[in-house]
Amino acid sequence: MKKKWFYRMLLSYSPILMFLVLVLILLFYVKWTSETKIRLQNTNELFASHVSSVLDSSMKSIEEFVLQQMLTDEKITEYMNSTAPTPPFAMFELTERLTDIRTLFPLTGDIYIYKISSEEIISNFGLLKPKDTFADEDFLTGAIENPEEKKWSSPRAYRLYQANAVTNVVTLVKPLPITSVVPKGYVVVNVQLSSIQQALQTVISDASGYLELSDDGGASLFRENTPPQSKWGISTIRSDYTGWNLSVGIPESEQKLMSVFMDGWTLPALMTILLSIIVLTYVTHRNYKPIEEIMIRIDHYALRRSLQLGKGGKHNEFQFISTALDNLMEKSNEYEAKHKDDLIIRKRYWFHELLTGSFSLSDAEWEREAAELGIPHSFASSIVLVVMLDNREQFSGAYNQRDQTLFKFVVQGVLEEICRNYEVAVWSEWKEADQLCSIIYFRDSSNEAKILDIADKLKEWVAANLQFTVSLYIGTTVSEMDDIRGSYREAMQAGQYRALHGYSRIYAASDWKLNVQGDLYAHLHMAKGVVKLLRGADPAWNGQFERLFEGIRRDGLSHEQTAEVVNYMFYSLKKEMNDMPEEMMAVWVEPLRRYTPSMILAKELIDDIQRGMAELLHLLAESLHEWRDRQPQFTIVEQIVSYLQSNYGNPDISLDHLGEEFGLAPRVVSKLFKAGTGERFVDYVMNLRMTEAKRLLTKTDLPVQTIGEQVGYMQVISFIRTFKKNEGTPPGEYRKQYAGDYDT
């Protein structure tokens, strides 16, 4: 096979390689030049700062020592304060003092003291008068008349006597006494410029660079070598003490080093390019083997496909590769879409497992799973918050499915936004059509106030901005992943009290009781009594029904426990229907078909459940009364019931007795009584007697035997046995337990 692909690859990469090498060399040169300039500039600045500080230190030492001598030397002080002529010996001592100062500091030249009162001048050479041979009178007069702010003067020509040679000096003039506001004289210190130049020459002797010292007026005090042409190589330091400027520059040879460096790197750069090309050729040839194998396979596959399709001629490798890549990308996109769908399903699955299932992953496994799903895997504490849409039936009827989905999305988004404002993480999913469950994660355990604020803000926002309301259930705080389902369970238990207390409220597990205070059996028993009274056409059923639901509210029964009571009432109604005549049973079928348990219990509030159940019972009672009005025999039943309610204490009450009383056969009395009241004659009489016996036991002090006789039992043993069988406890124990509690 020809190596055209090999040459293509080689010729494609070689220009890039050469270009990159040249760019890297250029960048290296620029970087090296920049760094070198910075280092040289820093060195110059450091050197200039050092030289300037040394020079300032020398000048300051001279000034400080002179001032110290002027302040502490008693002879000088005595001379300045004296008005008498100066004795020769005193003058000699003053001359010696000035000579000592000059000797201590090599830079120092002539020093003299001028006394205003006597117009005397004492120098290190002796005493002289301004009108004599003193040659520095003009400078001294100018310094006295025009004192300057700077400490040291600019370079000037100086000589003490007219006969002396002129030298260049810088001069320091100080009034005497130093501490006096009105001077009595002056001390003049001259530093020879040649001494300063010699000191700077010593400093620059080991370097071949440029150095120049100039005063604040720009006059040059010292210069060594020619300044470089480039300004970047010069560093200038201005002394705050003398006001002089010191400039230091690198030698011209170092500036030329850049071009030398460039010339020196030309050959290595060319050698590097050549070596790179050789290495590139070798590596390309070596690595071309796998590509060559692939191209051979592509050629063979394309040839085989052409023969199968009956086509000949050349094939296009790029088109083949492009088609293969398109297919690969399409499959990859399909896989990515399926992977995203799988992540959503897995996320919902683990959310459901955390709330209601058995969490089965280890900490390490959950950490990996959570990282892939983008959810928190660890927390200090967490709480389950359940958002319930109030009045689900009205919400479903008012909006279509699209609007319902939009509103639920808005509620979920608002909750997440509120949590972000409180800087807490939240993971929320719609578990049911009307139930948004959220796991709220906290970085610390102080979260009770935060979760209440979050819930309150969400409730208020929905009430203010949407056409419906929400109730919020809050679970307990947990710190372990396995305990989240417990927090959810307790949140749902707290939410059961929405049926009692209404919509648009917050039900926190920490604030709401989760157990029934009263006895559920007592409510079931009262529900059975309501049905019995209704079946017997007793109007008292309505009052007992109201008392039943008052007790449900008082004892705080949950929606599920209230459902048990309602279902038991339906059970009792159906049981009563089984014992009804067919004609009577038929009048109850239609109301029970319209008001089913599921329809009544679909209501979320206890008030709505009571209202629906009351409508059913009223329909049953009305239909029962209408049917009884059409049956003349039930007039006799009503008479029998009235007779029994007045004569239940008669021990001779029986079916035979009633038959004789109403002129009917005992069996007819039993049948009519059962059909009319739904109870057997014996049970009805016993209930009347036991009700009265309980009233007498709890409200009177009558003996048990007397009470038994009053309710129809001539033998006290029979009364005690019947009472214990009916109430579960003997009459005496019942009196002790319920004395004063019986409600007439």
mmCIF file of C-alpha atoms in Angstrom, residues 279-512:
data_model
loop_
_atom_site.group_PDB
_atom_site.id
_atom_site.type_symbol
_atom_site.label_atom_id
_atom_site.label_comp_id
_atom_site.label_asym_id
_atom_site.label_seq_id
_atom_site.Cartn_x
_atom_site.Cartn_y
_atom_site.Cartn_z
ATOM 1 C CA VAL A 279 12.413 13.125 15.688
ATOM 2 C CA LEU A 280 8.999 13.983 14.229
ATOM 3 C CA THR A 281 9.687 11.903 11.150
ATOM 4 C CA TYR A 282 10.748 8.929 13.238
ATOM 5 C CA VAL A 283 7.850 9.155 15.666
ATOM 6 C CA THR A 284 5.308 9.630 12.856
ATOM 7 C CA HIS A 285 6.670 6.621 11.028
ATOM 8 C CA ARG A 286 6.573 4.553 14.207
ATOM 9 C CA ASN A 287 3.058 5.610 15.218
ATOM 10 C CA TYR A 288 1.685 5.322 11.711
ATOM 11 C CA LYS A 289 1.475 1.525 11.987
ATOM 12 C CA PRO A 290 -1.940 1.416 13.765
ATOM 13 C CA ILE A 291 -3.360 3.964 11.314
ATOM 14 C CA GLU A 292 -2.033 1.906 8.438
ATOM 15 C CA GLU A 293 -3.795 -1.190 9.792
ATOM 16 C CA ILE A 294 -7.047 0.764 10.148
ATOM 17 C CA MET A 295 -6.809 2.113 6.606
ATOM 18 C CA ILE A 296 -6.166 -1.390 5.240
ATOM 19 C CA ARG A 297 -9.283 -2.648 7.006
ATOM 20 C CA ILE A 298 -11.309 0.291 5.710
ATOM 21 C CA ASP A 299 -10.143 -0.439 2.167
ATOM 22 C CA HIS A 300 -10.999 -4.134 2.470
ATOM 23 C CA TYR A 301 -14.416 -3.431 4.001
ATOM 24 C CA ALA A 302 -15.237 -0.778 1.371
ATOM 25 C CA LEU A 303 -14.151 -3.112 -1.446
ATOM 26 C CA ARG A 304 -16.299 -5.935 -0.087
ATOM 27 C CA ARG A 305 -19.336 -3.639 0.217
ATOM 28 C CA SER A 306 -18.784 -2.370 -3.338
ATOM 29 C CA LEU A 307 -18.707 -5.927 -4.698
ATOM 30 C CA GLN A 308 -21.880 -6.819 -2.782
ATOM 31 C CA LEU A 309 -23.675 -3.791 -4.202
ATOM 32 C CA GLY A 310 -22.282 -4.354 -7.703
ATOM 33 C CA LYS A 311 -20.322 -1.094 -7.679
ATOM 34 C CA GLY A 312 -16.733 -0.520 -8.595
ATOM 35 C CA GLY A 313 -14.252 2.293 -8.603
ATOM 36 C CA LYS A 314 -12.490 4.145 -5.866
ATOM 37 C CA HIS A 315 -13.984 4.760 -2.467
ATOM 38 C CA ASN A 316 -13.726 7.788 -0.231
ATOM 39 C CA GLU A 317 -12.112 7.029 3.134
ATOM 40 C CA PHE A 318 -13.283 10.320 4.629
ATOM 41 C CA GLN A 319 -16.882 9.634 3.668
ATOM 42 C CA PHE A 320 -16.661 6.181 5.216
ATOM 43 C CA ILE A 321 -15.183 7.559 8.452
ATOM 44 C CA SER A 322 -17.747 10.392 8.519
ATOM 45 C CA THR A 323 -20.621 7.928 8.155
ATOM 46 C CA ALA A 324 -19.199 5.763 10.915
ATOM 47 C CA LEU A 325 -18.798 8.774 13.218
ATOM 48 C CA ASP A 326 -22.359 9.927 12.490
ATOM 49 C CA ASN A 327 -23.677 6.512 13.457
ATOM 50 C CA LEU A 328 -21.509 6.508 16.566
ATOM 51 C CA MET A 329 -22.697 9.988 17.607
ATOM 52 C CA GLU A 330 -26.313 9.026 17.053
ATOM 53 C CA LYS A 331 -25.922 5.945 19.236
ATOM 54 C CA SER A 332 -24.075 8.040 21.827
ATOM 55 C CA ASN A 333 -26.888 10.610 21.929
ATOM 56 C CA GLU A 334 -29.457 7.853 22.311
ATOM 57 C CA TYR A 335 -27.452 6.363 25.162
ATOM 58 C CA GLU A 336 -27.054 9.767 26.845
ATOM 59 C CA ALA A 337 -30.797 10.418 26.625
ATOM 60 C CA LYS A 338 -31.534 6.993 28.090
ATOM 61 C CA HIS A 339 -28.957 7.623 30.800
ATOM 62 C CA LYS A 340 -30.640 10.924 31.765
ATOM 63 C CA ASP A 341 -34.037 9.210 31.908
ATOM 64 C CA ASP A 342 -32.499 6.478 34.024
ATOM 65 C CA LEU A 343 -31.034 9.071 36.413
ATOM 66 C CA ILE A 344 -34.479 10.652 36.867
ATOM 67 C CA ILE A 345 -36.036 7.262 37.590
ATOM 68 C CA ARG A 346 -33.223 6.295 39.953
ATOM 69 C CA LYS A 347 -33.470 9.634 41.748
ATOM 70 C CA ARG A 348 -37.199 9.195 42.303
ATOM 71 C CA TYR A 349 -36.679 5.597 43.377
ATOM 72 C CA TRP A 350 -34.121 6.504 46.046
ATOM 73 C CA PHE A 351 -36.292 9.406 47.189
ATOM 74 C CA HIS A 352 -39.176 6.963 47.693
ATOM 75 C CA GLU A 353 -36.855 4.511 49.444
ATOM 76 C CA LEU A 354 -35.615 7.192 51.851
ATOM 77 C CA LEU A 355 -39.173 8.190 52.765
ATOM 78 C CA THR A 356 -41.025 4.885 52.912
ATOM 79 C CA GLY A 357 -38.710 2.030 51.990
ATOM 80 C CA SER A 358 -35.825 0.246 53.617
ATOM 81 C CA PHE A 359 -32.599 2.081 52.792
ATOM 82 C CA SER A 360 -30.141 -0.676 51.874
ATOM 83 C CA LEU A 361 -26.946 1.083 50.688
ATOM 84 C CA SER A 362 -23.762 1.476 52.717
ATOM 85 C CA ASP A 363 -22.293 4.932 53.310
ATOM 86 C CA ALA A 364 -19.689 4.485 50.558
ATOM 87 C CA GLU A 365 -22.264 3.172 48.063
ATOM 88 C CA TRP A 366 -24.689 5.981 48.843
ATOM 89 C CA GLU A 367 -21.934 8.581 48.486
ATOM 90 C CA ARG A 368 -21.165 7.338 44.962
ATOM 91 C CA GLU A 369 -24.856 7.130 44.049
ATOM 92 C CA ALA A 370 -25.613 10.599 45.432
ATOM 93 C CA ALA A 371 -22.656 12.138 43.595
ATOM 94 C CA GLU A 372 -23.947 10.747 40.291
ATOM 95 C CA LEU A 373 -27.515 11.876 40.989
ATOM 96 C CA GLY A 374 -26.424 15.334 42.182
ATOM 97 C CA ILE A 375 -28.024 15.143 45.643
ATOM 98 C CA PRO A 376 -26.555 15.613 49.164
ATOM 99 C CA HIS A 377 -25.011 12.465 50.606
ATOM 100 C CA SER A 378 -24.152 13.734 54.089
ATOM 101 C CA PHE A 379 -25.625 16.282 56.474
ATOM 102 C CA ALA A 380 -25.608 17.397 60.101
ATOM 103 C CA SER A 381 -29.390 17.102 60.333
ATOM 104 C CA SER A 382 -32.427 16.932 58.086
ATOM 105 C CA ILE A 383 -36.210 17.332 58.279
ATOM 106 C CA VAL A 384 -38.970 16.097 56.002
ATOM 107 C CA LEU A 385 -41.400 18.816 54.871
ATOM 108 C CA VAL A 386 -44.629 17.716 53.145
ATOM 109 C CA VAL A 387 -46.614 20.269 51.127
ATOM 110 C CA MET A 388 -50.264 19.240 50.619
ATOM 111 C CA LEU A 389 -52.577 20.936 48.128
ATOM 112 C CA ASP A 390 -55.740 21.881 50.026
ATOM 113 C CA ASN A 391 -59.166 20.733 48.822
ATOM 114 C CA ARG A 392 -57.916 18.288 46.213
ATOM 115 C CA GLU A 393 -61.331 17.812 44.599
ATOM 116 C CA GLN A 394 -61.809 21.547 44.041
ATOM 117 C CA PHE A 395 -58.232 21.896 42.697
ATOM 118 C CA SER A 396 -58.717 19.031 40.228
ATOM 119 C CA GLY A 397 -62.068 20.369 39.085
ATOM 120 C CA ALA A 398 -60.931 23.976 38.647
ATOM 121 C CA TYR A 399 -57.837 23.319 36.488
ATOM 122 C CA ASN A 400 -57.019 20.999 33.620
ATOM 123 C CA GLN A 401 -54.087 18.621 33.769
ATOM 124 C CA ARG A 402 -51.685 21.045 32.084
ATOM 125 C CA ASP A 403 -52.490 23.864 34.511
ATOM 126 C CA GLN A 404 -52.235 21.525 37.490
ATOM 127 C CA THR A 405 -48.749 20.480 36.382
ATOM 128 C CA LEU A 406 -47.728 24.121 35.928
ATOM 129 C CA PHE A 407 -48.984 25.149 39.379
ATOM 130 C CA LYS A 408 -47.229 22.225 41.042
ATOM 131 C CA PHE A 409 -44.024 23.159 39.256
ATOM 132 C CA VAL A 410 -44.399 26.734 40.543
ATOM 133 C CA VAL A 411 -44.932 25.554 44.135
ATOM 134 C CA GLN A 412 -41.875 23.321 43.945
ATOM 135 C CA GLY A 413 -39.759 26.119 42.433
ATOM 136 C CA VAL A 414 -40.823 28.632 45.097
ATOM 137 C CA LEU A 415 -39.923 26.170 47.866
ATOM 138 C CA GLU A 416 -36.477 25.596 46.380
ATOM 139 C CA GLU A 417 -35.926 29.359 45.996
ATOM 140 C CA ILE A 418 -36.889 29.989 49.643
ATOM 141 C CA CYS A 419 -34.491 27.247 50.756
ATOM 142 C CA ARG A 420 -31.694 28.829 48.708
ATOM 143 C CA ASN A 421 -32.356 32.159 50.436
ATOM 144 C CA TYR A 422 -31.938 30.393 53.779
ATOM 145 C CA GLU A 423 -28.762 28.693 52.480
ATOM 146 C CA VAL A 424 -30.080 25.159 52.993
ATOM 147 C CA ALA A 425 -30.124 22.279 50.516
ATOM 148 C CA VAL A 426 -33.450 20.710 49.525
ATOM 149 C CA TRP A 427 -34.412 17.577 47.598
ATOM 150 C CA SER A 428 -38.094 17.589 46.626
ATOM 151 C CA GLU A 429 -40.306 15.299 44.544
ATOM 152 C CA TRP A 430 -44.069 15.019 43.988
ATOM 153 C CA LYS A 431 -44.847 11.737 45.716
ATOM 154 C CA GLU A 432 -48.600 11.927 45.085
ATOM 155 C CA ALA A 433 -50.777 14.122 42.879
ATOM 156 C CA ASP A 434 -51.358 16.508 45.789
ATOM 157 C CA GLN A 435 -48.319 15.752 47.947
ATOM 158 C CA LEU A 436 -44.907 17.414 47.483
ATOM 159 C CA CYS A 437 -42.342 15.778 49.759
ATOM 160 C CA SER A 438 -39.064 17.541 50.510
ATOM 161 C CA ILE A 439 -35.968 16.505 52.433
ATOM 162 C CA ILE A 440 -34.318 19.663 53.759
ATOM 163 C CA TYR A 441 -30.656 19.335 54.722
ATOM 164 C CA PHE A 442 -28.981 21.525 57.357
ATOM 165 C CA ARG A 443 -25.287 22.064 58.074
ATOM 166 C CA ASP A 444 -26.016 22.306 61.798
ATOM 167 C CA SER A 445 -28.667 21.072 64.211
ATOM 168 C CA SER A 446 -30.240 24.469 65.009
ATOM 169 C CA ASN A 447 -32.924 24.195 62.353
ATOM 170 C CA GLU A 448 -36.340 24.268 64.025
ATOM 171 C CA ALA A 449 -36.766 28.024 63.616
ATOM 172 C CA LYS A 450 -35.520 27.894 60.013
ATOM 173 C CA ILE A 451 -37.910 25.134 58.922
ATOM 174 C CA LEU A 452 -40.869 26.963 60.471
ATOM 175 C CA ASP A 453 -39.876 30.179 58.673
ATOM 176 C CA ILE A 454 -39.495 28.318 55.371
ATOM 177 C CA ALA A 455 -42.894 26.660 55.761
ATOM 178 C CA ASP A 456 -44.588 29.925 56.750
ATOM 179 C CA LYS A 457 -43.090 31.862 53.809
ATOM 180 C CA LEU A 458 -44.202 29.181 51.335
ATOM 181 C CA LYS A 459 -47.737 29.075 52.801
ATOM 182 C CA GLU A 460 -48.079 32.860 52.684
ATOM 183 C CA TRP A 461 -46.649 33.098 49.142
ATOM 184 C CA VAL A 462 -49.078 30.514 47.748
ATOM 185 C CA ALA A 463 -52.056 32.128 49.493
ATOM 186 C CA ALA A 464 -51.101 35.573 48.161
ATOM 187 C CA ASN A 465 -50.178 34.659 44.567
ATOM 188 C CA LEU A 466 -52.223 31.568 43.622
ATOM 189 C CA GLN A 467 -55.921 30.723 43.664
ATOM 190 C CA PHE A 468 -55.522 27.860 46.133
ATOM 191 C CA THR A 469 -53.829 27.184 49.463
ATOM 192 C CA VAL A 470 -51.458 24.575 50.859
ATOM 193 C CA SER A 471 -50.988 22.932 54.229
ATOM 194 C CA LEU A 472 -47.535 21.922 55.422
ATOM 195 C CA TYR A 473 -46.578 18.921 57.529
ATOM 196 C CA ILE A 474 -43.198 19.022 59.305
ATOM 197 C CA GLY A 475 -41.502 15.910 60.647
ATOM 198 C CA THR A 476 -38.922 15.623 63.395
ATOM 199 C CA THR A 477 -35.204 16.365 63.092
ATOM 200 C CA VAL A 478 -32.990 13.387 62.231
ATOM 201 C CA SER A 479 -29.256 13.024 61.823
ATOM 202 C CA GLU A 480 -29.007 9.650 60.064
ATOM 203 C CA MET A 481 -30.041 8.687 56.545
ATOM 204 C CA ASP A 482 -31.992 5.672 57.810
ATOM 205 C CA ASP A 483 -34.123 7.892 60.085
ATOM 206 C CA ILE A 484 -35.538 10.057 57.271
ATOM 207 C CA ARG A 485 -38.474 7.698 56.797
ATOM 208 C CA GLY A 486 -39.305 8.177 60.496
ATOM 209 C CA SER A 487 -39.384 11.953 59.997
ATOM 210 C CA TYR A 488 -41.713 11.478 57.005
ATOM 211 C CA ARG A 489 -43.998 9.148 58.963
ATOM 212 C CA GLU A 490 -44.274 11.631 61.830
ATOM 213 C CA ALA A 491 -44.924 14.484 59.396
ATOM 214 C CA MET A 492 -47.825 12.542 57.881
ATOM 215 C CA GLN A 493 -49.144 11.730 61.371
ATOM 216 C CA ALA A 494 -49.066 15.419 62.250
ATOM 217 C CA GLY A 495 -50.842 16.155 58.965
ATOM 218 C CA GLN A 496 -53.763 13.951 59.992
ATOM 219 C CA TYR A 497 -54.941 16.820 62.157
ATOM 220 C CA ARG A 498 -55.681 18.881 59.069
ATOM 221 C CA ALA A 499 -59.028 17.080 59.018
ATOM 222 C CA LEU A 500 -59.777 18.592 62.453
ATOM 223 C CA HIS A 501 -58.180 22.039 62.241
ATOM 224 C CA GLY A 502 -58.580 22.994 58.597
ATOM 225 C CA TYR A 503 -56.588 24.132 55.570
ATOM 226 C CA SER A 504 -53.666 26.560 55.101
ATOM 227 C CA ARG A 505 -51.922 25.718 58.351
ATOM 228 C CA ILE A 506 -48.576 24.311 59.461
ATOM 229 C CA TYR A 507 -48.680 20.970 61.267
ATOM 230 C CA ALA A 508 -45.353 20.217 62.948
ATOM 231 C CA ALA A 509 -44.788 16.864 64.625
ATOM 232 C CA SER A 510 -43.196 18.659 67.587
ATOM 233 C CA ASP A 511 -46.346 20.757 68.189
ATOM 234 C CA TRP A 512 -49.248 18.377 67.487
#
